[in-house]
CSV table of C-alpha atoms and ligand atoms in Angstrom, one decimal:
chain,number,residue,atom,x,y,z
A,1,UNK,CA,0.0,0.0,0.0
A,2,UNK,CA,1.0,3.4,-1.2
A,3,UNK,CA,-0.5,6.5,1.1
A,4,UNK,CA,-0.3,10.3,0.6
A,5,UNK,CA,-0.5,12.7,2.5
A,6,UNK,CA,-1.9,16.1,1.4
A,7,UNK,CA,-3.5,14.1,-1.4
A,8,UNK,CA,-6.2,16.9,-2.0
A,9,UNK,CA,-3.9,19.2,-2.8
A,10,UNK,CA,-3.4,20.6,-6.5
A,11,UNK,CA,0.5,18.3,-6.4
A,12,UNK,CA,-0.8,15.9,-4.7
A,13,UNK,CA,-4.0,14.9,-7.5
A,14,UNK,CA,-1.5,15.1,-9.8
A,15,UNK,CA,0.5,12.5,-8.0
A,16,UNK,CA,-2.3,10.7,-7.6
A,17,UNK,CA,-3.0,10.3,-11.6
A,18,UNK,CA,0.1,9.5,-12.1
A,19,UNK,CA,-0.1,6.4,-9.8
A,20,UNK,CA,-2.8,5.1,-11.5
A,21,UNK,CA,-1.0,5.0,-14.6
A,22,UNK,CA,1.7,2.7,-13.2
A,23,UNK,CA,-0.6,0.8,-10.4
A,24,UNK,CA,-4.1,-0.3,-9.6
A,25,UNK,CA,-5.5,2.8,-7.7
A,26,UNK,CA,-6.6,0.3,-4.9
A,27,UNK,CA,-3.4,0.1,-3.8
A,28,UNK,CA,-3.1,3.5,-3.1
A,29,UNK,CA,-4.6,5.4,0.5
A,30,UNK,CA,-5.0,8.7,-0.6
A,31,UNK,CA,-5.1,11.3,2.7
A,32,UNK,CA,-6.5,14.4,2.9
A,33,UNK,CA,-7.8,16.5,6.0
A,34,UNK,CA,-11.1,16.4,4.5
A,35,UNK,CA,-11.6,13.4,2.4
A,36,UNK,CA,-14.7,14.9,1.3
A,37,UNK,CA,-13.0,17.0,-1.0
A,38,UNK,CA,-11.7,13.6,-2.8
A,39,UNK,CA,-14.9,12.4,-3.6
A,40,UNK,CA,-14.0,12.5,-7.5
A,41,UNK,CA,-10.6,10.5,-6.4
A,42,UNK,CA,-12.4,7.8,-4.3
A,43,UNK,CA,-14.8,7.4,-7.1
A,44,UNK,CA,-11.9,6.1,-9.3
A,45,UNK,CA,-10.9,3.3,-7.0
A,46,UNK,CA,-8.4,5.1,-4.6
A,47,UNK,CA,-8.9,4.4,-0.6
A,48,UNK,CA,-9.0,7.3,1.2
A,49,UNK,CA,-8.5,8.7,4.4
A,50,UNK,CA,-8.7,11.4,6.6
A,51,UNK,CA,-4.8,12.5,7.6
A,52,UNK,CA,-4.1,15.6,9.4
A,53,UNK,CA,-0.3,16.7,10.7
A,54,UNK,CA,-2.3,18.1,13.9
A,55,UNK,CA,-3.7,14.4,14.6
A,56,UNK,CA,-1.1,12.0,15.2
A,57,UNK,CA,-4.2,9.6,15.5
A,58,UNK,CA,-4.9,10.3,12.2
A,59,UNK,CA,-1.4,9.5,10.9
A,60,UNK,CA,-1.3,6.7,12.6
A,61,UNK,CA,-4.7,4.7,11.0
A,62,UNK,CA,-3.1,6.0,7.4
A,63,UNK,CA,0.4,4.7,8.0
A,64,UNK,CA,-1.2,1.5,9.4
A,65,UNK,CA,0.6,-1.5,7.1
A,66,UNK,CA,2.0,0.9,4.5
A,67,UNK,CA,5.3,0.0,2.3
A,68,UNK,CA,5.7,3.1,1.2
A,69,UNK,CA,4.1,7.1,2.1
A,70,UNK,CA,4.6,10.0,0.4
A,71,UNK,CA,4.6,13.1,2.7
A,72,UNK,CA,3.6,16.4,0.9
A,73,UNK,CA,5.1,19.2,2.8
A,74,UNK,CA,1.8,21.3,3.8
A,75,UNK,CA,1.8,25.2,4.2
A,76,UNK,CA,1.8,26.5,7.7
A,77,UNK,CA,4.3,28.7,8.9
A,78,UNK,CA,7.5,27.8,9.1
A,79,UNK,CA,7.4,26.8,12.9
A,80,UNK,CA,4.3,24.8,12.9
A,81,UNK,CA,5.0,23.2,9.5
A,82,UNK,CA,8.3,21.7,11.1
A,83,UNK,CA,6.6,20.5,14.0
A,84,UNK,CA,3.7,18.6,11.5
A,85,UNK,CA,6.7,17.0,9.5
A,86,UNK,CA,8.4,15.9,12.3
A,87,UNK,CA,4.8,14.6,13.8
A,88,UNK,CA,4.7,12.4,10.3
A,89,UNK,CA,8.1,10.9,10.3
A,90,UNK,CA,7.6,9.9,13.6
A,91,UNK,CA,4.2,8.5,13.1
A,92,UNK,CA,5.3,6.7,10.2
A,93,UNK,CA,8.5,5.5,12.3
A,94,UNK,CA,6.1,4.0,14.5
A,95,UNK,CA,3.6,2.2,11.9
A,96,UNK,CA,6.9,0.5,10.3
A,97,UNK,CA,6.1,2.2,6.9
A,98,UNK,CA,8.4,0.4,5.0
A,99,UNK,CA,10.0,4.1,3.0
A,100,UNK,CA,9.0,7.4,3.2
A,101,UNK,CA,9.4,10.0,0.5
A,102,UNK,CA,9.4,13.5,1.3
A,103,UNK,CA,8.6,16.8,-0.8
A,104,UNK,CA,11.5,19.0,-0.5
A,105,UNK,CA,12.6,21.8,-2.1
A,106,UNK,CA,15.3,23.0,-4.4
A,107,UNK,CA,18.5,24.6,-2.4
A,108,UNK,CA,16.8,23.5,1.0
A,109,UNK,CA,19.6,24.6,3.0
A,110,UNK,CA,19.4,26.8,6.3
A,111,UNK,CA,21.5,29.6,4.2
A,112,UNK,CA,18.5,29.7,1.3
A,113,UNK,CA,17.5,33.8,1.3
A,114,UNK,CA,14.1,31.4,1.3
A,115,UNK,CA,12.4,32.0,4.5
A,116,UNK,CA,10.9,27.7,4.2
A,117,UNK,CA,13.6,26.5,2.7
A,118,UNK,CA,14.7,25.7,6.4
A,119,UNK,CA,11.6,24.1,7.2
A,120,UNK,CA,12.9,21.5,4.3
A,121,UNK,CA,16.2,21.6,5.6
A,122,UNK,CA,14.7,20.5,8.8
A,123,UNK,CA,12.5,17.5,7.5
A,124,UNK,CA,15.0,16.3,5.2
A,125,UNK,CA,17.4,16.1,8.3
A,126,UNK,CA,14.6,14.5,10.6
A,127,UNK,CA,13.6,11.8,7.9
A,128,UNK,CA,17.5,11.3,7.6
A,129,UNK,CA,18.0,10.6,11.4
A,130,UNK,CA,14.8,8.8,12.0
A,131,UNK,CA,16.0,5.6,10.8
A,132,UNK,CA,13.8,4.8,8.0
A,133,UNK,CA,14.3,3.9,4.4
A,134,UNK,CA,13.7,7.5,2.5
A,135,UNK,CA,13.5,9.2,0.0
A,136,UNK,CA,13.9,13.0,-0.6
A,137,UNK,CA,12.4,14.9,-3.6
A,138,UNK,CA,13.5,18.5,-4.2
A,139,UNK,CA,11.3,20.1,-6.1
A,140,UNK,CA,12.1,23.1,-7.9
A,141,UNK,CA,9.4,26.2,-8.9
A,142,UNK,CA,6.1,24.8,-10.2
A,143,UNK,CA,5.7,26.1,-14.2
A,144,UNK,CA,2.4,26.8,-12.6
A,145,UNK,CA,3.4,29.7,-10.0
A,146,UNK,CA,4.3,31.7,-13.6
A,147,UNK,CA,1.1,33.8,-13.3
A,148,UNK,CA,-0.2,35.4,-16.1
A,149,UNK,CA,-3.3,37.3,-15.6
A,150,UNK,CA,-1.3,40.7,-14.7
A,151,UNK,CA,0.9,40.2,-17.6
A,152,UNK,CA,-2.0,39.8,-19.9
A,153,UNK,CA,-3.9,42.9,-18.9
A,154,UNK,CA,-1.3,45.3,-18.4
A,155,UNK,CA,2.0,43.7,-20.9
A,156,UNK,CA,3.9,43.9,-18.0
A,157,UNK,CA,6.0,41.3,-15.9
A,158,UNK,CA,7.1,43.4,-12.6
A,159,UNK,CA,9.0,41.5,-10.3
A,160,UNK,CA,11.9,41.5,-8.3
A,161,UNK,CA,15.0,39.5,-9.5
A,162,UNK,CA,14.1,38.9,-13.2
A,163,UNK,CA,17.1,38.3,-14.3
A,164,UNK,CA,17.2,35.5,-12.2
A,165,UNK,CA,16.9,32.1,-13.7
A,166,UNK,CA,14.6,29.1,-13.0
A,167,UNK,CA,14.4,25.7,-13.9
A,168,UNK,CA,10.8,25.7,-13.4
A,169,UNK,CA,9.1,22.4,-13.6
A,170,UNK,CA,5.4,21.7,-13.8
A,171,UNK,CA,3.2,19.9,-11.3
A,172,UNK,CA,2.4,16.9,-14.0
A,173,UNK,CA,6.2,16.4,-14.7
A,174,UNK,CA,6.9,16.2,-10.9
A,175,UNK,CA,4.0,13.8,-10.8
A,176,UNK,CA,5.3,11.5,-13.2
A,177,UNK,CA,8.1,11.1,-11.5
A,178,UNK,CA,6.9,10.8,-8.2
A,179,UNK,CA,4.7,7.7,-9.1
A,180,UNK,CA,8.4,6.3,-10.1
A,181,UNK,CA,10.0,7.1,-7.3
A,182,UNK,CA,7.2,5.6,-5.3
A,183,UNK,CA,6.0,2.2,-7.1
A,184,UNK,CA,9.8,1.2,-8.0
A,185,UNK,CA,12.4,-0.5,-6.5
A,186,UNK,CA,16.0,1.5,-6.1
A,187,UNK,CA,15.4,5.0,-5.1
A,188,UNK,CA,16.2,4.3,-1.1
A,189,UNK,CA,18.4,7.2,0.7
A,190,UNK,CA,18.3,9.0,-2.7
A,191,UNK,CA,17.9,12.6,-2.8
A,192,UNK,CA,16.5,13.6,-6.3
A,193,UNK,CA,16.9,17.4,-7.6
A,194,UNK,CA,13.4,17.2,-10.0
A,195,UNK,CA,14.0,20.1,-12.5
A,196,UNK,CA,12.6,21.3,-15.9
A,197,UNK,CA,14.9,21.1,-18.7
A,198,UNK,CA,16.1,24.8,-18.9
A,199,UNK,CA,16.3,27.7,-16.6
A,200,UNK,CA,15.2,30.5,-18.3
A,201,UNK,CA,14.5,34.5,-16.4
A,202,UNK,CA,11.6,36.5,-16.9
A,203,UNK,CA,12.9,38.3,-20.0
A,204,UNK,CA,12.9,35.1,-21.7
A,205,UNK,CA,9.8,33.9,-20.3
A,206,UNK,CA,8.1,37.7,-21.8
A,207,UNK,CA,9.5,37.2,-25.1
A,208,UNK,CA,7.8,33.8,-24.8
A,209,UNK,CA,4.6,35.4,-24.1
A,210,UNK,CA,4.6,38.1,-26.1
A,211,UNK,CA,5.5,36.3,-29.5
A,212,UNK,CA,2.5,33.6,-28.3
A,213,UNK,CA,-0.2,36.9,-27.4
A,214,UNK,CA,1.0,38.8,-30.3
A,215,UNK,CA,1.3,41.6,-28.4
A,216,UNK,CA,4.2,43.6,-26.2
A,217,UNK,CA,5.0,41.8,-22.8
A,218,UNK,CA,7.9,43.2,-21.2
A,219,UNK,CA,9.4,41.9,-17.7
A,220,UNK,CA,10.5,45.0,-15.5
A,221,UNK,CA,12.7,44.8,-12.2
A,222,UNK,CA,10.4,45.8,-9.0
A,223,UNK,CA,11.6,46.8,-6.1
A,224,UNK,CA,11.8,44.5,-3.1
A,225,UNK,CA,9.6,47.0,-1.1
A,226,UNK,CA,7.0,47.2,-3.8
A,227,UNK,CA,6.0,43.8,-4.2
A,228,UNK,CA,6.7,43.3,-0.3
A,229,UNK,CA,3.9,46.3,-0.2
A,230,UNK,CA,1.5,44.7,-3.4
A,231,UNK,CA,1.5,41.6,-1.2
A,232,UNK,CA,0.3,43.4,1.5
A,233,UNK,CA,-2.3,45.1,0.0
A,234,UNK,CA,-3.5,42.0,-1.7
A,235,UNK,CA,-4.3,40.5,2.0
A,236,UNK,CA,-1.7,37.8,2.1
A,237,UNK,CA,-0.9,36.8,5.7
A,238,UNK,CA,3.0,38.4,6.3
A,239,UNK,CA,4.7,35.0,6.7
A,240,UNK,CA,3.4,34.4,3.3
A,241,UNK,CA,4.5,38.2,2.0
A,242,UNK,CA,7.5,37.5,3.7
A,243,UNK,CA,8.2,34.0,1.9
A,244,UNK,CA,7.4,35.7,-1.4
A,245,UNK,CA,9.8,38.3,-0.9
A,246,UNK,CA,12.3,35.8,-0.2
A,247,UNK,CA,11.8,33.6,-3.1
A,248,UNK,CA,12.3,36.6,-5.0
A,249,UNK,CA,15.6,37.3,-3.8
A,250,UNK,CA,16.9,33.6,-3.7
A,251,UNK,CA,15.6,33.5,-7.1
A,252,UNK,CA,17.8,37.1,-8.0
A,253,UNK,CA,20.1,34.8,-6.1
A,254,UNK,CA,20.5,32.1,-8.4
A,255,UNK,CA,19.2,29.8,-6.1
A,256,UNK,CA,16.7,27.8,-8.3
A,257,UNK,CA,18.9,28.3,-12.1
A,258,UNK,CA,21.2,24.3,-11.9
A,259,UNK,CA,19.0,22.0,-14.7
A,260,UNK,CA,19.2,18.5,-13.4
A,261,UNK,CA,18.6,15.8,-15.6
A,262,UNK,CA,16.6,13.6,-12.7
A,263,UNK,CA,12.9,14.8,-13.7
A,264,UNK,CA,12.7,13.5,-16.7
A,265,UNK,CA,14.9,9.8,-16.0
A,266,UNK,CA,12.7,9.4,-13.4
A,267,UNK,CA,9.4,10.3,-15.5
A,268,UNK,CA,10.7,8.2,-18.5
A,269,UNK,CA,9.9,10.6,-21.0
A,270,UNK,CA,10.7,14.4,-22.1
A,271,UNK,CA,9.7,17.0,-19.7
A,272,UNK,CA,7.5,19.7,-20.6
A,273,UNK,CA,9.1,23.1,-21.8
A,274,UNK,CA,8.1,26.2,-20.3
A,275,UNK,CA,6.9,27.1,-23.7
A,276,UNK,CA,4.5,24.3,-24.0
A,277,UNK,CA,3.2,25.0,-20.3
A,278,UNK,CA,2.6,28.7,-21.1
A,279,UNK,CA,0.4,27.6,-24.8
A,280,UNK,CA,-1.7,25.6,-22.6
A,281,UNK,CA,-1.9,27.7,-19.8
B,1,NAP,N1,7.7,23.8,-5.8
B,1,NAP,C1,6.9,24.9,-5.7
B,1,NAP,O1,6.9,25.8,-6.5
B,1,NAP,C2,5.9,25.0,-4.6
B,1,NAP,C3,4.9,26.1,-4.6
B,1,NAP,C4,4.0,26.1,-3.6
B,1,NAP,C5,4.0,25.2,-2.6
B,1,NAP,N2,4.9,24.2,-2.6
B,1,NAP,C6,5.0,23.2,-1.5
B,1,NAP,O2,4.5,21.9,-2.1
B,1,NAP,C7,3.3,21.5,-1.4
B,1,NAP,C8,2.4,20.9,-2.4
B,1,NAP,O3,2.1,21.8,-3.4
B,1,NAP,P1,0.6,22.0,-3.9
B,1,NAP,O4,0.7,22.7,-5.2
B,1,NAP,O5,-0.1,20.7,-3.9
B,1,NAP,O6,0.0,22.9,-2.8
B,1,NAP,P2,-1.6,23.0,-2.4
B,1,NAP,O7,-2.4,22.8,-3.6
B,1,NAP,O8,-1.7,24.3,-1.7
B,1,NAP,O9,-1.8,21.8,-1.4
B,1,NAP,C9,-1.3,21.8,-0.1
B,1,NAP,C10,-1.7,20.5,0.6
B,1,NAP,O10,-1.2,20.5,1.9
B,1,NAP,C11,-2.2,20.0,2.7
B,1,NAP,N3,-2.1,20.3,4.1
B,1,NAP,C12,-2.1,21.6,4.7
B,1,NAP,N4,-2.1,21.5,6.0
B,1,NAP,C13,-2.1,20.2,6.3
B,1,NAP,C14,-2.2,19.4,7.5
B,1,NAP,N5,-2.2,20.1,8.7
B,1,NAP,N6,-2.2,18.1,7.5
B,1,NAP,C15,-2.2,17.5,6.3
B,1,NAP,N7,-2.2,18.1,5.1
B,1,NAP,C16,-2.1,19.4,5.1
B,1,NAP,C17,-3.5,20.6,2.1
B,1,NAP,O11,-4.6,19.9,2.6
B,1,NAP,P3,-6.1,20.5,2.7
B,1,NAP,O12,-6.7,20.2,1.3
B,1,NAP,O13,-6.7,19.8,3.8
B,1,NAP,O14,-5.9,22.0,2.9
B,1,NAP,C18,-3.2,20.4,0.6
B,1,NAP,O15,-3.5,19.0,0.2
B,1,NAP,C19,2.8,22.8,-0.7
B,1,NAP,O16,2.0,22.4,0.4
B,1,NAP,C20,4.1,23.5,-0.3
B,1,NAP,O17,4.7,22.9,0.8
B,1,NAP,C21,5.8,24.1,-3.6
């Protein structure tokens, strides 16, 4: 048996199709907080189960006589979210799950300019020391966070740091190969760096957009106080703002840019382009 956590999740669905390419979806326990929002999951022959990082219990009954779990790192601050990761490895220490994989992130290092990237520095430590078989999975950007709307209204992509590179990946591709990583032998006390195939800035990715929209898309450097104060404005929470800002700077940084050819050996088959994601998105 297979079990995820933060299966309702827009990674974790994707994760979840990508199973039932490889496996029967009866072998997987898909968890969510509420499984009602699963419904359309269930109905396709996954198990499912209510898992929250706040109920040990909960852990527990999902962890119950699984070979393998995949923890999806959930979005608390960075305080609570270390003590929920913690609470599953040690859950899943205690149900004998037979290896855990873990959704890291790219550079997750304590010196990141990423406000979370310590909270995966933390779990990936935690996993390491806990004594079980793992597996670590750093993730880098989603092709998905590349919002559009703005740009499409006002020809304009204002952020900080774009000349900062990315080797942005999208959700299905990190899906694909997840499901390998979890439904084959071999990937034990492997950490994979799952990348897109090219790092490209924000120039790049508005000559992209502008050639696709036929019209004028330009990136422009914001200010760090700017978007800190757009954030703001919007109503974000400030951990959030403040995560943002800092993803901007790592990114400025360079911190995301190293193409890794993992992804895709993993998935079995090309990756995505960022030009591709952006005619479909
Ligand atoms: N690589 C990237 O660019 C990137 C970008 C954003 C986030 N992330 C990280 O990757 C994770 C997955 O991405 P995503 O796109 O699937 O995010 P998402 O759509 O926001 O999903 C987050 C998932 O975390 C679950 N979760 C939150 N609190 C939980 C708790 N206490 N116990 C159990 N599950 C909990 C949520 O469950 P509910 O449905 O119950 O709320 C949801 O399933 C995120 O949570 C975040 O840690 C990565």
């Amino acid at each position: 048996m297979i079990v995820i956590t933060g299966a309702s999740g827009q990674l974790g669905r994707q994760v979840a199709h990508a199973l039932a390419e490889r496996i029967s979806p009866t072998m997987v326990t898909l968890g969510a907080r509420d499984p009602g929002k699963i419904t359309d999951l269930a109905a396709k022959g996954f198990r499912t189960a209510a898992v929250d990082f706040d109920r040990p219990e909960s852990l527990a009954t999902a962890f119950a006589g699984a070979d393998t779990a995949l923890i999806i790192s959930g979005d608390a601050p960075s305080d609570i979210r270390i003590r929920q990761h913690r609470t599953a490895i040690d859950a899943a220490k205690i149900a004998g799950v037979g290896r855990v994989a873990y959704t890291s992130f790219t550079n997750a290092t304590p010196a990141s300019l990423f406000p979370f990237a310590a909270i995966h520095a933390d779990s990936e430590a935690y996993l390491k020391a806990s004594g079980l078989a793992y597996t670590i999975l750093r993730n880098n950007q989603y092709a998905e966070n590349l919002t559009l709307a703005a740009a499409k209204q006002t020809g304009l992509l204002a952020l900080p740091g774009i000349a900062g590179k990315v080797a942005y990946i999208s959700r299905a591709d990190l899906a694909a190969a997840t499901a390998a990583v979890l439904t084959q032998p071999g990937h034990e006390g492997k950490t994979y760096e799952l990348t897109g195939n090219e790092a490209l800035d924000l120039v790049a990715v508005a000559d992209m957009l502008a050639a696709q929209w036929g019209t004028p898309v330009r990136a422009q450097e914001a200010s760090l106080s700017d978007y800190d104060k757009a954030l703001s404005d919007r109503g974000l929470p400030p951990f959030v703002v403040a995560a943002l800002v800092g993803l901007r700077r790592a990114v400025a940084a360079g911190e995301y840019a190293t193409v890794h050819g993992d992804a895709q050996r993993l998935a079995g088959r090309p990756l995505e382009t960022v030009r591709a994601y952006l005619m479909r998105a």
